[in-house]
mmCIF file of C-alpha atoms in Angstrom:
data_model
loop_
_atom_site.group_PDB
_atom_site.id
_atom_site.type_symbol
_atom_site.label_atom_id
_atom_site.label_comp_id
_atom_site.label_asym_id
_atom_site.label_seq_id
_atom_site.Cartn_x
_atom_site.Cartn_y
_atom_site.Cartn_z
ATOM 1 C CA VAL A 1 -5.854 -46.978 33.240
ATOM 2 C CA ASP A 2 -4.747 -44.477 35.983
ATOM 3 C CA LYS A 3 -7.841 -42.586 36.732
ATOM 4 C CA ASP A 4 -6.094 -40.179 39.377
ATOM 5 C CA ALA A 5 -3.735 -38.958 36.639
ATOM 6 C CA LEU A 6 -6.569 -38.525 34.395
ATOM 7 C CA ASP A 7 -8.286 -36.288 37.081
ATOM 8 C CA THR A 8 -5.182 -34.498 37.909
ATOM 9 C CA GLN A 9 -4.939 -33.816 33.919
ATOM 10 C CA VAL A 10 -8.565 -32.696 33.590
ATOM 11 C CA LYS A 11 -8.155 -30.544 36.730
ATOM 12 C CA ASP A 12 -5.138 -28.656 35.605
ATOM 13 C CA ARG A 13 -6.481 -28.180 32.000
ATOM 14 C CA LYS A 14 -9.665 -26.636 33.904
ATOM 15 C CA THR A 15 -7.343 -24.515 35.874
ATOM 16 C CA GLN A 16 -5.303 -23.451 32.515
ATOM 17 C CA GLU A 17 -8.303 -22.725 30.700
ATOM 18 C CA ALA A 18 -9.612 -20.404 33.561
ATOM 19 C CA ALA A 19 -6.216 -18.552 33.813
ATOM 20 C CA GLU A 20 -6.422 -17.940 29.927
ATOM 21 C CA LYS A 21 -9.934 -16.700 29.994
ATOM 22 C CA ALA A 22 -9.200 -14.170 32.850
ATOM 23 C CA ARG A 23 -6.317 -13.272 30.898
ATOM 24 C CA ASN A 24 -8.440 -12.610 27.625
ATOM 25 C CA GLU A 25 -10.836 -10.788 29.673
ATOM 26 C CA GLU A 26 -8.014 -8.246 30.817
ATOM 27 C CA LEU A 27 -6.607 -8.136 27.569
ATOM 28 C CA ALA A 28 -10.329 -7.206 26.266
ATOM 29 C CA ASN A 29 -10.723 -4.439 28.979
ATOM 30 C CA GLU A 30 -7.650 -2.870 28.313
ATOM 31 C CA MET A 31 -8.459 -2.734 24.546
ATOM 32 C CA LYS A 32 -11.479 -1.122 25.232
ATOM 33 C CA GLN A 33 -9.853 1.517 27.505
ATOM 34 C CA ASN A 34 -7.038 2.078 24.388
ATOM 35 C CA ASP A 35 -10.021 2.327 22.003
ATOM 36 C CA LYS A 36 -11.941 5.089 24.105
ATOM 37 C CA ILE A 37 -8.660 6.982 24.209
ATOM 38 C CA MET A 38 -8.087 6.923 20.772
ATOM 39 C CA CYS A 39 -11.676 8.170 20.143
ATOM 40 C CA MET A 40 -11.403 10.978 22.584
ATOM 41 C CA LEU A 41 -7.885 11.907 20.506
ATOM 42 C CA GLU A 42 -9.718 11.555 17.457
ATOM 43 C CA GLU A 43 -12.562 13.831 18.464
ATOM 44 C CA ARG A 44 -10.211 16.360 19.926
ATOM 45 C CA GLN A 45 -8.454 16.407 16.473
ATOM 46 C CA LYS A 46 -11.303 17.009 14.579
ATOM 47 C CA ASN A 47 -12.594 19.815 17.114
ATOM 48 C CA ASP A 48 -8.953 21.518 16.202
ATOM 49 C CA ILE A 49 -9.537 20.937 12.530
ATOM 50 C CA ARG A 50 -12.922 22.318 12.639
ATOM 51 C CA ASN A 51 -11.718 25.466 14.645
ATOM 52 C CA ILE A 52 -8.906 25.953 12.003
ATOM 53 C CA ASN A 53 -11.238 26.049 9.423
ATOM 54 C CA LYS A 54 -13.277 28.099 11.026
ATOM 55 C CA ALA A 55 -10.884 30.654 11.677
ATOM 56 C CA ILE A 56 -9.566 30.268 8.234
ATOM 57 C CA SER A 57 -13.073 31.265 7.142
ATOM 58 C CA GLU A 58 -13.690 34.182 9.416
ATOM 59 C CA PHE A 59 -10.431 35.664 7.987
ATOM 60 C CA GLN A 60 -11.551 35.129 4.496
ATOM 61 C CA LYS A 61 -14.761 36.804 5.391
ATOM 62 C CA ASN A 62 -13.304 39.930 7.296
ATOM 63 C CA PHE A 63 -9.932 40.632 5.020
ATOM 64 C CA GLN A 64 -10.301 38.912 1.811
ATOM 65 C CA LYS A 65 -13.711 40.131 0.660
ATOM 66 C CA PRO A 66 -14.595 40.344 -3.034
ATOM 67 C CA GLU A 67 -14.581 44.138 -2.803
ATOM 68 C CA THR A 68 -10.626 43.967 -1.881
ATOM 69 C CA ARG A 69 -9.610 42.075 -4.988
ATOM 70 C CA ARG A 70 -7.652 43.795 -7.931
ATOM 71 C CA GLU A 71 -10.137 42.549 -10.541
ATOM 72 C CA PHE A 72 -13.418 43.546 -8.680
ATOM 73 C CA ASP A 73 -13.754 46.437 -10.820
ATOM 74 C CA LEU A 74 -14.455 44.259 -13.696
ATOM 75 C CA SER A 75 -17.535 42.925 -12.189
ATOM 76 C CA ASP A 76 -18.682 45.594 -9.961
ATOM 77 C CA PRO A 77 -22.565 46.088 -10.097
ATOM 78 C CA GLN A 78 -22.208 49.829 -9.077
ATOM 79 C CA ALA A 79 -19.254 50.470 -11.299
ATOM 80 C CA LEU A 80 -21.395 53.387 -13.167
ATOM 81 C CA LYS A 81 -22.353 54.839 -9.989
ATOM 82 C CA LYS A 82 -19.029 54.960 -8.769
ATOM 83 C CA ASP A 83 -17.353 56.102 -11.854
ATOM 84 C CA ARG A 84 -14.965 59.128 -11.184
ATOM 85 C CA PRO A 85 -12.438 61.054 -13.172
ATOM 86 C CA ALA A 86 -9.108 59.049 -13.605
ATOM 87 C CA ARG A 87 -6.446 59.696 -10.825
ATOM 88 C CA LEU A 88 -8.258 61.180 -8.247
ATOM 89 C CA SER A 89 -5.643 59.939 -5.557
ATOM 90 C CA ASP A 90 -3.089 57.444 -5.068
ATOM 91 C CA SER A 91 -5.551 55.109 -3.177
ATOM 92 C CA ASP A 92 -7.914 55.395 -6.340
ATOM 93 C CA SER A 93 -8.808 51.562 -6.891
ATOM 94 C CA ARG A 94 -8.674 52.443 -11.163
ATOM 95 C CA CYS A 95 -5.125 53.149 -10.765
ATOM 96 C CA THR A 96 -4.169 50.011 -12.412
ATOM 97 C CA VAL A 97 -0.715 48.783 -13.603
ATOM 98 C CA SER A 98 -1.557 48.959 -17.412
ATOM 99 C CA GLY A 99 -2.596 52.670 -16.807
ATOM 100 C CA LEU A 100 1.003 53.529 -15.747
ATOM 101 C CA GLN A 101 -0.465 56.173 -13.283
ATOM 102 C CA LYS A 102 1.078 54.746 -10.210
ATOM 103 C CA PHE A 103 4.228 52.820 -9.758
ATOM 104 C CA MET A 104 4.952 50.315 -6.943
ATOM 105 C CA GLY A 105 6.306 52.409 -3.847
ATOM 106 C CA GLU A 106 5.771 55.256 -5.029
ATOM 107 C CA ASP A 107 2.284 56.122 -3.661
ATOM 108 C CA LEU A 108 1.456 59.012 -0.964
ATOM 109 C CA ASN A 109 0.113 56.121 1.729
ATOM 110 C CA TYR A 110 3.528 54.350 1.521
ATOM 111 C CA GLY A 111 4.360 54.712 5.318
ATOM 112 C CA GLN A 112 0.876 54.114 6.544
ATOM 113 C CA ARG A 113 0.611 51.033 4.310
ATOM 114 C CA MET A 114 4.067 49.567 5.582
ATOM 115 C CA LYS A 115 2.732 49.976 9.080
ATOM 116 C CA PHE A 116 -0.244 48.517 8.759
ATOM 117 C CA GLN A 117 1.532 45.204 6.909
ATOM 118 C CA LYS A 118 4.067 45.357 9.659
ATOM 119 C CA GLU A 119 1.231 45.123 12.281
ATOM 120 C CA GLN A 120 -0.460 42.496 10.315
ATOM 121 C CA MET A 121 2.803 40.394 9.983
ATOM 122 C CA ARG A 122 3.096 40.724 13.929
ATOM 123 C CA GLU A 123 -0.568 39.611 14.514
ATOM 124 C CA TRP A 124 0.187 36.777 12.403
ATOM 125 C CA SER A 125 3.428 35.936 13.910
ATOM 126 C CA LEU A 126 1.893 35.953 17.455
ATOM 127 C CA GLN A 127 -1.139 34.062 16.225
ATOM 128 C CA GLN A 128 1.313 31.483 14.910
ATOM 129 C CA GLN A 129 3.161 31.350 18.149
ATOM 130 C CA ARG A 130 -0.160 30.600 20.082
ATOM 131 C CA ASP A 131 -1.102 27.795 17.719
ATOM 132 C CA TRP A 132 2.176 26.128 18.234
ATOM 133 C CA LYS A 133 2.216 26.684 22.133
ATOM 134 C CA ASN A 134 -1.379 25.169 21.752
ATOM 135 C CA ALA A 135 -0.379 22.227 19.808
ATOM 136 C CA LEU A 136 2.907 21.493 21.772
ATOM 137 C CA ALA A 137 0.651 21.529 24.815
ATOM 138 C CA ASP A 138 -1.976 18.959 23.097
ATOM 139 C CA GLN A 139 1.136 17.150 22.263
ATOM 140 C CA LYS A 140 2.732 16.871 25.467
ATOM 141 C CA PHE A 141 -0.902 16.033 26.861
ATOM 142 C CA ALA A 142 -1.203 13.167 24.493
ATOM 143 C CA ASP A 143 2.651 11.975 25.355
ATOM 144 C CA ASP A 144 1.673 12.078 29.292
ATOM 145 C CA LEU A 145 -1.522 10.213 28.674
ATOM 146 C CA PHE A 146 0.417 7.646 26.279
ATOM 147 C CA ASP A 147 3.163 7.052 28.678
ATOM 148 C CA LYS A 148 0.790 6.773 31.884
ATOM 149 C CA ASN A 149 -1.263 4.182 29.947
ATOM 150 C CA ARG A 150 1.922 2.330 28.795
ATOM 151 C CA ILE A 151 3.237 2.136 32.163
ATOM 152 C CA GLU A 152 -0.062 0.654 33.494
ATOM 153 C CA LEU A 153 -0.164 -1.771 30.821
ATOM 154 C CA ASP A 154 3.294 -2.772 31.576
ATOM 155 C CA GLN A 155 2.793 -3.433 35.156
ATOM 156 C CA LYS A 156 -0.309 -5.411 34.316
ATOM 157 C CA THR A 157 1.775 -7.552 31.746
ATOM 158 C CA MET A 158 4.417 -7.971 34.403
ATOM 159 C CA GLU A 159 1.852 -9.405 36.830
ATOM 160 C CA GLN A 160 0.329 -11.535 34.399
ATOM 161 C CA GLN A 161 3.731 -12.825 33.442
ATOM 162 C CA GLN A 162 4.403 -13.505 37.034
ATOM 163 C CA LYS A 163 0.887 -15.521 37.239
ATOM 164 C CA GLU A 164 1.637 -17.375 34.101
ATOM 165 C CA GLU A 165 5.084 -18.311 35.596
ATOM 166 C CA GLU A 166 3.458 -19.806 38.639
ATOM 167 C CA ASN A 167 0.989 -21.747 36.789
ATOM 168 C CA ARG A 168 3.676 -22.923 34.412
ATOM 169 C CA ARG A 169 5.841 -24.137 37.348
ATOM 170 C CA ALA A 170 2.655 -26.135 38.860
ATOM 171 C CA VAL A 171 1.911 -27.291 35.324
ATOM 172 C CA CYS A 172 5.423 -28.481 34.686
ATOM 173 C CA VAL A 173 5.704 -30.235 38.077
ATOM 174 C CA ALA A 174 2.463 -32.305 37.610
ATOM 175 C CA THR A 175 3.438 -32.963 33.961
ATOM 176 C CA LYS A 176 6.793 -34.206 35.289
ATOM 177 C CA ASP A 177 5.135 -36.651 37.527
ATOM 178 C CA PHE A 178 2.682 -37.718 35.070
ATOM 179 C CA ASN A 179 5.624 -38.308 32.347
ATOM 180 C CA ARG A 180 7.675 -40.162 34.880
ATOM 181 C CA THR A 181 4.585 -42.751 35.101
ATOM 182 C CA GLN A 182 3.965 -42.907 31.452
ATOM 183 C CA ALA A 183 7.706 -43.507 30.816
ATOM 184 C CA ALA A 184 7.864 -46.461 33.017
ATOM 185 C CA GLU A 185 4.531 -47.880 31.469
ATOM 186 C CA LEU A 186 5.871 -47.263 27.819
ATOM 187 C CA ALA A 187 9.042 -49.085 28.914
ATOM 188 C CA GLU A 188 7.251 -52.030 30.148
ATOM 189 C CA LYS A 189 5.267 -51.882 26.852
ATOM 190 C CA LYS A 190 8.026 -51.358 24.537
ATOM 191 C CA ARG A 191 9.960 -54.896 26.432
ATOM 192 C CA LEU A 192 6.579 -56.585 25.635
ATOM 193 C CA GLU A 193 6.302 -55.537 21.917
ATOM 194 C CA LYS A 194 9.998 -56.163 21.415
ATOM 195 C CA HIS A 195 9.447 -59.585 22.709
ATOM 196 C CA GLN A 196 6.648 -60.144 20.836
ATOM 197 C CA LYS A 197 8.108 -58.734 17.509
ATOM 198 C CA MET A 198 11.031 -61.285 18.366
ATOM 199 C CA LYS A 199 8.614 -64.088 18.214
ATOM 200 C CA ASP A 200 6.907 -62.699 15.230
ATOM 201 C CA ASP A 201 10.119 -62.287 13.071
ATOM 202 C CA MET A 202 11.182 -65.931 13.994
ATOM 203 C CA ASP A 203 7.964 -67.103 12.837
ATOM 204 C CA GLU A 204 8.265 -65.160 9.575
ATOM 205 C CA ILE A 205 12.060 -66.390 8.907
ATOM 206 C CA SER A 206 10.887 -69.922 9.329
ATOM 207 C CA SER A 207 7.765 -69.459 6.794
ATOM 208 C CA LEU A 208 10.133 -67.919 4.331
ATOM 209 C CA LEU A 209 12.830 -70.486 4.538
ATOM 210 C CA GLN A 210 9.962 -73.279 4.166
ATOM 211 C CA GLY A 211 8.050 -71.199 1.337
ATOM 212 C CA ASP A 212 8.258 -71.198 -2.312
ATOM 213 C CA LEU A 213 9.896 -67.694 -2.453
ATOM 214 C CA LEU A 214 13.389 -68.528 -1.413
ATOM 215 C CA SER A 215 13.270 -72.116 -2.487
ATOM 216 C CA GLU A 216 12.967 -70.697 -6.003
ATOM 217 C CA ASN A 217 9.970 -73.046 -7.286
ATOM 218 C CA PRO A 218 9.289 -71.602 -10.731
ATOM 219 C CA GLU A 219 5.520 -72.697 -10.742
ATOM 220 C CA GLN A 220 4.741 -69.804 -8.118
ATOM 221 C CA ALA A 221 5.342 -67.357 -10.742
ATOM 222 C CA VAL A 222 2.804 -68.901 -13.212
ATOM 223 C CA SER A 223 -0.035 -66.231 -13.456
ATOM 224 C CA SER A 224 -3.737 -67.641 -13.272
ATOM 225 C CA PHE A 225 -4.420 -65.790 -16.758
ATOM 226 C CA GLY A 226 -1.877 -68.435 -18.551
ATOM 227 C CA ARG A 227 1.088 -70.242 -18.366
ATOM 228 C CA HIS A 228 2.559 -67.708 -20.885
ATOM 229 C CA ARG A 229 2.198 -64.563 -18.489
ATOM 230 C CA VAL A 230 4.084 -64.343 -15.138
ATOM 231 C CA ILE A 231 3.530 -62.602 -11.325
ATOM 232 C CA THR A 232 6.575 -60.093 -11.396
ATOM 233 C CA ASP A 233 7.045 -59.978 -7.954
ATOM 234 C CA ARG A 234 7.623 -63.727 -7.676
ATOM 235 C CA TRP A 235 9.371 -64.377 -11.288
ATOM 236 C CA LYS A 236 12.952 -65.456 -10.643
ATOM 237 C CA GLY A 237 14.157 -64.919 -14.247
ATOM 238 C CA MET A 238 14.109 -66.701 -17.558
ATOM 239 C CA ASN A 239 15.465 -70.148 -18.415
ATOM 240 C CA ARG A 240 18.127 -71.427 -20.362
ATOM 241 C CA ASP A 241 15.950 -71.954 -23.524
ATOM 242 C CA GLN A 242 14.290 -68.984 -23.445
ATOM 243 C CA LEU A 243 17.724 -66.718 -23.179
ATOM 244 C CA MET A 244 19.225 -68.590 -26.146
ATOM 245 C CA ALA A 245 15.942 -67.750 -28.284
ATOM 246 C CA ILE A 246 16.222 -64.224 -27.232
ATOM 247 C CA ARG A 247 20.200 -64.302 -28.358
ATOM 248 C CA TYR A 248 19.239 -65.887 -31.877
ATOM 249 C CA SER A 249 16.622 -63.223 -32.270
ATOM 250 C CA GLN A 250 18.955 -60.596 -31.558
ATOM 251 C CA GLN A 251 21.608 -62.188 -33.872
ATOM 252 C CA GLN A 252 19.085 -62.129 -36.737
ATOM 253 C CA GLN A 253 18.476 -58.390 -36.328
ATOM 254 C CA VAL A 254 22.066 -57.941 -36.195
ATOM 255 C CA LEU A 255 22.473 -59.700 -39.854
ATOM 256 C CA GLU A 256 19.365 -57.646 -41.053
ATOM 257 C CA LYS A 257 20.780 -54.354 -40.036
ATOM 258 C CA LEU A 258 24.307 -55.410 -41.723
ATOM 259 C CA LYS A 259 22.337 -56.060 -44.829
ATOM 260 C CA VAL A 260 20.336 -52.768 -44.840
ATOM 261 C CA ARG A 261 23.659 -50.864 -44.389
ATOM 262 C CA GLU A 262 25.217 -52.565 -47.365
ATOM 263 C CA GLU A 263 22.275 -51.580 -49.388
ATOM 264 C CA GLU A 264 22.458 -48.091 -48.126
ATOM 265 C CA ARG A 265 26.375 -48.154 -49.229
ATOM 266 C CA ARG A 266 25.709 -49.378 -52.752
ATOM 267 C CA ARG A 267 23.124 -47.116 -53.297
ATOM 268 C CA ASP A 268 25.009 -44.120 -52.241
ATOM 269 C CA ALA A 269 27.994 -45.314 -54.079
ATOM 270 C CA GLU A 270 25.940 -45.631 -57.190
ATOM 271 C CA TRP A 271 24.551 -42.132 -56.570
ATOM 272 C CA ASP A 272 28.105 -40.820 -56.188
ATOM 273 C CA ARG A 273 29.082 -42.276 -59.419
ATOM 274 C CA GLN A 274 26.095 -40.946 -61.242
ATOM 275 C CA SER A 275 26.838 -37.435 -59.626
ATOM 276 C CA ILE A 276 30.508 -37.493 -60.983
ATOM 277 C CA GLN A 277 29.266 -38.572 -64.469
ATOM 278 C CA ALA A 278 26.996 -35.471 -64.570
ATOM 279 C CA ALA A 279 29.482 -33.431 -63.455
ATOM 280 C CA ARG A 280 32.066 -34.351 -65.964
ATOM 281 C CA ALA A 281 29.230 -34.138 -68.677
ATOM 282 C CA GLN A 282 28.572 -30.384 -67.634
ATOM 283 C CA LEU A 283 32.214 -29.825 -67.652
ATOM 284 C CA VAL A 284 32.653 -31.127 -71.388
ATOM 285 C CA LEU A 285 29.455 -28.681 -72.482
ATOM 286 C CA GLU A 286 30.855 -25.567 -70.521
ATOM 287 C CA ARG A 287 34.167 -26.199 -72.606
ATOM 288 C CA ARG A 288 32.270 -26.454 -75.880
ATOM 289 C CA GLN A 289 30.380 -23.558 -75.217
ATOM 290 C CA GLN A 290 33.536 -21.758 -74.297
ATOM 291 C CA ARG A 291 35.178 -22.605 -77.628
ATOM 292 C CA GLU A 292 31.894 -21.751 -79.796
ATOM 293 C CA ASN A 293 31.719 -18.374 -77.918
ATOM 294 C CA ARG A 294 35.550 -17.839 -78.392
ATOM 295 C CA LYS A 295 34.800 -18.333 -82.151
ATOM 296 C CA CYS A 296 31.840 -16.247 -82.419
ATOM 297 C CA ARG A 297 33.845 -13.260 -80.840
ATOM 298 C CA GLN A 298 36.865 -13.698 -83.240
ATOM 299 C CA ALA A 299 34.390 -13.798 -86.189
ATOM 300 C CA LEU A 300 32.540 -10.681 -84.476
ATOM 301 C CA ASP A 301 36.227 -8.990 -84.016
ATOM 302 C CA SER A 302 37.013 -9.471 -87.567
ATOM 303 C CA VAL A 303 33.790 -7.806 -89.049
ATOM 304 C CA ASN A 304 34.523 -4.950 -86.768
ATOM 305 C CA ALA A 305 37.946 -4.637 -88.247
ATOM 306 C CA LYS A 306 36.521 -4.678 -91.828
ATOM 307 C CA LEU A 307 33.872 -2.089 -90.829
ATOM 308 C CA SER A 308 36.518 -0.037 -88.985
ATOM 309 C CA GLN A 309 38.847 0.069 -92.078
ATOM 310 C CA GLU A 310 35.774 1.063 -94.403
ATOM 311 C CA GLN A 311 34.905 3.654 -92.277
ATOM 312 C CA LYS A 312 38.568 5.265 -92.123
ATOM 313 C CA SER A 313 38.393 5.214 -95.928
ATOM 314 C CA LYS A 314 35.131 6.937 -96.186
ATOM 315 C CA ASN A 315 36.249 9.606 -93.755
ATOM 316 C CA ILE A 316 39.324 10.106 -96.114
ATOM 317 C CA TYR A 317 37.301 10.367 -99.143
ATOM 318 C CA LEU A 318 35.115 12.799 -97.685
ATOM 319 C CA LYS A 319 38.032 14.638 -96.250
ATOM 320 C CA GLU A 320 40.192 14.793 -99.317
ATOM 321 C CA GLU A 321 38.013 14.828 -102.298
ATOM 322 C CA ALA A 322 34.161 15.544 -101.434
ATOM 323 C CA TYR A 323 35.039 18.340 -99.093
ATOM 324 C CA SER A 324 37.912 19.745 -100.749
ATOM 325 C CA ASN A 325 36.296 22.928 -102.015
ATOM 326 C CA PHE A 326 35.619 25.552 -99.542
ATOM 327 C CA PRO A 327 33.022 28.527 -100.380
ATOM 328 C CA THR A 328 34.437 31.981 -100.629
ATOM 329 C CA GLY A 329 32.831 35.329 -99.255
ATOM 330 C CA GLN A 330 31.110 36.037 -102.670
ATOM 331 C CA TYR A 331 29.229 32.901 -102.247
ATOM 332 C CA TYR A 332 27.884 34.136 -98.922
ATOM 333 C CA ALA A 333 27.171 37.867 -99.943
ATOM 334 C CA GLN A 334 24.509 36.873 -102.664
ATOM 335 C CA PHE A 335 22.169 36.099 -100.091
ATOM 336 C CA ASN A 336 19.749 38.875 -98.312
ATOM 337 C CA THR A 337 20.640 41.274 -101.190
ATOM 338 C CA THR A 338 17.006 42.309 -101.758
ATOM 339 C CA SER A 339 14.276 43.987 -99.617
ATOM 340 C CA ARG A 340 12.037 41.515 -99.346
#
C-alpha cells in the first residue's frame, strides 16, 4: 500500500471539505442578507398599503358621509323635524328624480357645482401624480438596491470561482500523479491476472476434454431419482429405439385422426341426404297445398258467380214488377187533413 499517496488523498480531501464548508458559510450569509432585504421590502409594502387604506378610510369619512347619500332621506331619524314644503330651492334634497321637480343640468347652482367638481378632479389628479411619483421613487430605490446586491453577489461569485479553479487545478495535478501510479500498478496486476487466467483456461480445457461432457457418456445424464429421468443440462438426446417408438406413436395418431375424419365425412353425408329428402317432402306438401287452395278458390268463384246471378235476377224483379207502380199526388194528399 502506498501510504504517501493515501496521506496525500486524505489531505486533499480535507482541503476540499474545508473549501466547501467556507463556500457554504458564505452562501448562507448571503442568503441571510437577501432575506433581511426582502423582509424590509415587504414591511415597506405593508406600510404603503396601510397608508393607502387609511387615506381611503379618511376620504370616505370626510367626503362620503351617510348624509350625502341619495337615499338617506328614507332612513333619516330627523326626517319629521327636517320636513319642509316641497321645492324650496334647487339644492333641496327632496327634489328626487321621480318628483320631476328638478332635471339634471337645470339647477341654479350649476356653475358653482361644476367649479367644485373641477377642483375636486384637479386635487385627485395631483394626488394620483404624487402617488405615482412616490411609487416610481420606491421602485427606483428597490431597483438600485437590487442592482447593488447583484453586483456584490457577482463579485463574490467570481472570487469564489477563482478560488475553486485554483483548488481544482491543485487537485487535478495530485490526481494525475496518483492516477499515473495507479495505472502502473493496474497494468502489472492485469498482466498477472492474464497469465493466471490463461493457466486456468488451459486447465479447464484439459478437464473438459477428458470429462464425460465432451465424450458424450450417456451415463452422465441419468438422474439419481431413476433411470427413466434425465438431467437436462447433461442429456445428449434420445437413442434410435426411443426415436422409433415416438415415430410409431405419431403414425398411430395420424391413422386415428384419419379414421375420425372419415367418420365425420360419412355422418355429414348422411345429414345432407336426410336434409335433401326432407326438403323434397316439404316441396311435395307445398305443391299439394297449392292444388287444394286452387280447387277451393275455383269452387268459391263458382258459388260467388251463382250468388251474383241470383242477385241480378232479384234486382230485375224488384225493379220491373215489384216497384213498377208509383204513388200519385192524391195518395200523399190524404195525410194530415184533420186538426188533430
